[in-house]
Coordinates of C-alpha atoms in Angstrom, one line a residue:
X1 CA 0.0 0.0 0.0
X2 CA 1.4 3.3 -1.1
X3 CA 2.4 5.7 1.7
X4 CA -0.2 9.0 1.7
X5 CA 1.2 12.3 -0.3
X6 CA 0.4 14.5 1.7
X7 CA -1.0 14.7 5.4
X8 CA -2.4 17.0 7.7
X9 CA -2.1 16.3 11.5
X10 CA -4.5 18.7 13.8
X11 CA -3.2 18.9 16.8
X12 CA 0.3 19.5 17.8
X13 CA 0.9 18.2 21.1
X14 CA 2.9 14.5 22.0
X15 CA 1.2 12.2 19.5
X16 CA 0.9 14.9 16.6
X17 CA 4.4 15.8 17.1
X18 CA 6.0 12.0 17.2
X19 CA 3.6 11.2 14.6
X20 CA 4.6 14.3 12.1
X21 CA 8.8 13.4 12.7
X22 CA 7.9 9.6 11.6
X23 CA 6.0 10.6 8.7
X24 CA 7.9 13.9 7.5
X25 CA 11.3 11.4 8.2
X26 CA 9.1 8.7 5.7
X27 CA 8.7 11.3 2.8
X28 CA 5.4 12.0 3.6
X29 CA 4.6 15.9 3.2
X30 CA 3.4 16.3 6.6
X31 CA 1.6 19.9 8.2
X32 CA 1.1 20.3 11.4
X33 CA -2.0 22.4 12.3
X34 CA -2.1 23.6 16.3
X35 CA -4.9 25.8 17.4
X36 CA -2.7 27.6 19.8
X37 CA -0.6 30.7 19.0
X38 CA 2.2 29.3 21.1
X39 CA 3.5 26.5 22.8
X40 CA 2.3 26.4 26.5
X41 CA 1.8 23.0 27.0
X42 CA -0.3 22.6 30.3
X43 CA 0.9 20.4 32.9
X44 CA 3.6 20.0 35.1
X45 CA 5.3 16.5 34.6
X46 CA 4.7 13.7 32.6
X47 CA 5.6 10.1 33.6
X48 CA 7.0 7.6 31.0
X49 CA 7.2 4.0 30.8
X50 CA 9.9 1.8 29.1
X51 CA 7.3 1.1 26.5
X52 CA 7.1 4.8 25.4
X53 CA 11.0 5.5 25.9
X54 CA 11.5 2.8 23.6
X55 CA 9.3 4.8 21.0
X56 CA 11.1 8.0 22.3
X57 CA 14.2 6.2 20.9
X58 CA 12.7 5.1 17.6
X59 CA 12.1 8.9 17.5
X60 CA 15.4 9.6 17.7
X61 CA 15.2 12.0 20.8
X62 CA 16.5 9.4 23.5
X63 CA 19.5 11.5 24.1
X64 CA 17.3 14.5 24.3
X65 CA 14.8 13.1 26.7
X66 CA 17.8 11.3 28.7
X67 CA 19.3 14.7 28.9
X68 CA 16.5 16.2 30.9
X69 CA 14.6 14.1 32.5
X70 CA 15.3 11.3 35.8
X71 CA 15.0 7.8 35.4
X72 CA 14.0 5.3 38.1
X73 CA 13.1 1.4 38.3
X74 CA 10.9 1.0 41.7
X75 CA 8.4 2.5 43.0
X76 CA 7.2 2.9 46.6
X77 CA 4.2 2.4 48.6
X78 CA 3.7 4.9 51.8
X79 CA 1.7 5.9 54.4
X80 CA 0.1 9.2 54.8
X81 CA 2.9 10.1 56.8
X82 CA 5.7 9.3 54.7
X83 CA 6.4 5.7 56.3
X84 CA 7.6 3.3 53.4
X85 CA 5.6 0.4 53.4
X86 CA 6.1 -1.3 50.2
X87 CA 8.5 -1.3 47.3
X88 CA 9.1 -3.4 44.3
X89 CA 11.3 -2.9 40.9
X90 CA 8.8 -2.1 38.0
X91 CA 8.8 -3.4 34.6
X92 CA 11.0 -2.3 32.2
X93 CA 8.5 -2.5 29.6
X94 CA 11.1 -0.8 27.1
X95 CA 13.2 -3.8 27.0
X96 CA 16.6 -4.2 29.2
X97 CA 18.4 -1.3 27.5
X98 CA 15.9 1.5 29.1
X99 CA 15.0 2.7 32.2
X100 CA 11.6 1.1 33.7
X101 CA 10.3 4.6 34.2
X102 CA 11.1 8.3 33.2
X103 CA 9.7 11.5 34.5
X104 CA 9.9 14.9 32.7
X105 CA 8.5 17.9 32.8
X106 CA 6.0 18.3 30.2
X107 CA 7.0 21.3 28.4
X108 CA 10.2 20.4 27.7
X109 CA 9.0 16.8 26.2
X110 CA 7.1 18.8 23.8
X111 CA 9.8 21.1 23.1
X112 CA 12.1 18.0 22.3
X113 CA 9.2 16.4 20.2
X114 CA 8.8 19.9 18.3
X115 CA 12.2 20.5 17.7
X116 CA 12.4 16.6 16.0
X117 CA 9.0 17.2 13.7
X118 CA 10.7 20.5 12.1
X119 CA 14.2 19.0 11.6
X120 CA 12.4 15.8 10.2
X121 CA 10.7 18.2 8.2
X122 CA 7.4 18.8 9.2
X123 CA 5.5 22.0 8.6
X124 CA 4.0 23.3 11.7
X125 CA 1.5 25.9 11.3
X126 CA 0.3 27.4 15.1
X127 CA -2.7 29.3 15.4
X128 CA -4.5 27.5 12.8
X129 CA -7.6 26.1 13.5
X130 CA -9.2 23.4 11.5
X131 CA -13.0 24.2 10.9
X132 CA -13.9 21.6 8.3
X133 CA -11.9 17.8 7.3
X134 CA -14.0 17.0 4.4
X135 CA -12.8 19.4 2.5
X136 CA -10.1 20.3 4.4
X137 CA -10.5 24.2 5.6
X138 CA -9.1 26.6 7.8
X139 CA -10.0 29.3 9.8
X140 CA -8.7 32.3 7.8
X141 CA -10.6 30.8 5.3
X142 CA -7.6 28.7 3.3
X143 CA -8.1 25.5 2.3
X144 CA -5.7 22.5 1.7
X145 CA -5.8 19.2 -0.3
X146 CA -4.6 16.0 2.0
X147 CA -4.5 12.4 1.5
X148 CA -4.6 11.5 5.1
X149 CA -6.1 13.9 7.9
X150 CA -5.5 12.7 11.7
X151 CA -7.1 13.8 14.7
X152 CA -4.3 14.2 17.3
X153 CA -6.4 17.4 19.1
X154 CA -7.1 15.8 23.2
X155 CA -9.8 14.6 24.6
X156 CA -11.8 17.2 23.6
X157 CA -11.4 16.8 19.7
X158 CA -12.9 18.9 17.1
X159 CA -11.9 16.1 14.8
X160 CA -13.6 14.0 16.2
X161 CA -16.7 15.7 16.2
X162 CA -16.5 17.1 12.8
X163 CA -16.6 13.5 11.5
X164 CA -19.7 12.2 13.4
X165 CA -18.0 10.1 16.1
X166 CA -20.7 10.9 18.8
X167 CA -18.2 9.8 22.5
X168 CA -17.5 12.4 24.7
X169 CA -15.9 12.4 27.5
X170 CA -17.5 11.3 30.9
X171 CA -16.1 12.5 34.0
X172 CA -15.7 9.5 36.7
X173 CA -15.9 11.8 39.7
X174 CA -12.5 12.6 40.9
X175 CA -10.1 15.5 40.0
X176 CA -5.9 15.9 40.6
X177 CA -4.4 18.7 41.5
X178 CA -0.7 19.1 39.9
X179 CA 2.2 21.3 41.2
X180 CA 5.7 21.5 39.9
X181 CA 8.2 21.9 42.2
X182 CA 11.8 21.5 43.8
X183 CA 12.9 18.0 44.6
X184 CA 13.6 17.1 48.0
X185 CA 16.9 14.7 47.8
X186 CA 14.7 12.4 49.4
X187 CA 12.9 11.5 46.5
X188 CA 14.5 9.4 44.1
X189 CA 11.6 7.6 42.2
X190 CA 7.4 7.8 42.4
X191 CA 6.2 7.4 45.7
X192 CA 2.0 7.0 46.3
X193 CA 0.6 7.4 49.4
X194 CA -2.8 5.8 50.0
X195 CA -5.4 6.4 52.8
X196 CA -5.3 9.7 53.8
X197 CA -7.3 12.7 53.1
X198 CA -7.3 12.6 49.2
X199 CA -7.8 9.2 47.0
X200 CA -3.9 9.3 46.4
X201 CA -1.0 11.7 47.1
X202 CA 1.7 10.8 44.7
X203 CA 5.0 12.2 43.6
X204 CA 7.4 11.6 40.3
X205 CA 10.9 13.3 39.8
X206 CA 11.4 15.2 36.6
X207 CA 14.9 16.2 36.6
X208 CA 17.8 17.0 38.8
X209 CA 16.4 19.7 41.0
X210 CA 12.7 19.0 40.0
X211 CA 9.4 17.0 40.8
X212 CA 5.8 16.9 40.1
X213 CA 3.6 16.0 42.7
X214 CA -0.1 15.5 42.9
X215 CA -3.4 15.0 45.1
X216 CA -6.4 13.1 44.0
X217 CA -9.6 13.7 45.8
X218 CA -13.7 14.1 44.5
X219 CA -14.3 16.4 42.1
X220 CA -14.7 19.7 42.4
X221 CA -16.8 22.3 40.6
X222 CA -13.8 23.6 38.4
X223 CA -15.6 26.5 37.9
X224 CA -15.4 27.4 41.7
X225 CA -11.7 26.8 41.2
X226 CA -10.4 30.8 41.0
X227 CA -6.6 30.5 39.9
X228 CA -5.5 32.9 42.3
X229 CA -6.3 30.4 45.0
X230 CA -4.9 27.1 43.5
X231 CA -1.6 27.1 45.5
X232 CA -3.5 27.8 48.8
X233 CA -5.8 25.2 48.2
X234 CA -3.5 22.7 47.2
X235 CA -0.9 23.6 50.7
X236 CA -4.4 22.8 52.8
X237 CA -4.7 19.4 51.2
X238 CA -1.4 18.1 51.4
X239 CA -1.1 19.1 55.2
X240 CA -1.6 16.1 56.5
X241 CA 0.6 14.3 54.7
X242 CA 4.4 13.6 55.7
X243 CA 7.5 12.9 54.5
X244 CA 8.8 14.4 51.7
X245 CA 5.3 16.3 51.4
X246 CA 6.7 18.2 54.2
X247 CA 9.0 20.4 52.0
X248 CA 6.9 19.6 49.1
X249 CA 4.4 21.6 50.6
X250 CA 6.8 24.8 51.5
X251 CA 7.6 25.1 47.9
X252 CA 3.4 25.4 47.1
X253 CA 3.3 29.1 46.8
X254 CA 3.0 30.1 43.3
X255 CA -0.7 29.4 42.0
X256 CA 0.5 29.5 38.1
X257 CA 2.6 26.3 38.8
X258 CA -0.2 24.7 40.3
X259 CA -3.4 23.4 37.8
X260 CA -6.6 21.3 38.3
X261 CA -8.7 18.8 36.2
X262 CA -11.0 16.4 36.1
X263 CA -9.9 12.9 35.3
X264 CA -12.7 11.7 32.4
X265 CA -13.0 8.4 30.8
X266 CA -12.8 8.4 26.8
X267 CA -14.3 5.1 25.0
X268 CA -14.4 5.6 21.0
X269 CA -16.3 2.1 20.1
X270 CA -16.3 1.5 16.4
X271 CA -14.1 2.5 13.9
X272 CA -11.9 5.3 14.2
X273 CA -12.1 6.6 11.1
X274 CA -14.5 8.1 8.4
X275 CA -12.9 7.5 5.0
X276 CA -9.2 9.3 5.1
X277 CA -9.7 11.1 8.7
X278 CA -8.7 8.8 11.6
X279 CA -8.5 9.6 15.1
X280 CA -5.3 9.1 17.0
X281 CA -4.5 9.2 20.5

């Protein structure tokens, strides 16, 4: 089967960049269409199994990823007051060669994954929104001709929409709150911390000098959520937890390092495609 001509993918974030680098590296004319006008990927840390450093690598940005983030192979069980309780070596899903498990801070995983789909040759157009697949159209009015168009836009995907795939996302009733912070020496891997206050109080380090941690209780109205208070509410719920949290708690004071969401569940059933749009991610 011929590889496509040309292809648009909408949505620039980690699949539509990894994607773009293995099809611009493959020949394929490949644009890159993100909605927003700059990179400001939300999030604080990401946390990456062997099985996607081992695509990393295929990627060609193993060095880059090594570079930047901290690798680990256990993880660790604790009580609300920072007691270990439990530990065991995880999986190195990657194969032998590769850490079990990588953290990184978010925005420089999609700065490394940017930086590989425009050397491989990709075109990446930001602040271009996609109003129409079928003809392809976009919101300053230009249009474009493409063999293949993939939906890489989130959980909340125009794509998806535009070609009649009726499945949006359910939320299941808790939410995470997300702060990126200093690392204490202390921690050296992710440690979770069950049967307290919140459903989970976990941490995951991202680099030298840097972690993310989070808290997952009930939802909350996100709405009520005002951003000026985010830090302040997220100090009260990790108070009674110990440990590490101690001085990961101190270092909760800026609210724009702090965000909040709502974990929802995401179940395409079907085929993900209509003709030559398909739906990744």
């Amino acid at each position: 089967m011929p590889h496509p001509l040309k292809v648009l993918v909408v949505g620039g974030g980690v699949t539509g960049t990894a994607l773009a680098t293995l099809l611009a590296r493959g020949g394929v004319e490949t644009h890159v269409a993100e909605v927003k006008p700059a990179w400001t990927t939300l999030g604080s840390g990401i946390t990456l199994q062997g099985n996607a450093l081992r695509v990393l690598r295929e990627l060609g940005v193993w060095d880059a990823v090594r570079a930047r983030g901290y690798a680990f192979d256990s993880v660790g069980i604790r009580t609300p007051a920072g007691d270990l309780m439990f530990e065991t070596s995880d999986l190195r899903s990657g194969g032998d060669d590769l850490p079990a498990t990588m953290g990184m801070y978010r925005p420089d995983l999609q700065a490394v994954l940017v930086d590989a789909a425009e050397r491989a040759g990709a075109v990446i157009m930001l602040g271009r929104t996609v109003t129409s697949v079928d003809p392809v159209v976009f919101d300053d009015g230009t249009t474009g001709s493409y063999d293949l168009v993939v939906g890489a836009d989130g959980i909340h995907s125009s794509v998806r929409s535009m070609i009649g795939v009726d499945a949006p996302p359910e939320p299941v009733g808790m939410g995470i709150w997300r702060v990126h912070a200093r690392r204490p020496a202390s921690v050296v891997r992710t440690d979770l911390a069950y049967g307290g206050p919140c459903f989970i109080a976990g941490y995951c380090p991202t680099g030298p000098d840097t972690l993310y941690a989070y808290l997952v209780e009930p939802s909350r109205d996100k709405a009520a959520v005002a951003a000026a208070d985010k830090a302040e509410i997220m100090r009260a719920l990790a108070e009674p937890y110990g440990g590490a949290w101690t001085e990961i708690r101190a270092d909760i004071t800026d609210p724009g390092r702090v965000n909040y969401t709502w974990f929802e569940s995401l179940l395409v059933r079907g085929p993900w495609n209509r003709g030559h749009v398909v739906l990744a991610g």
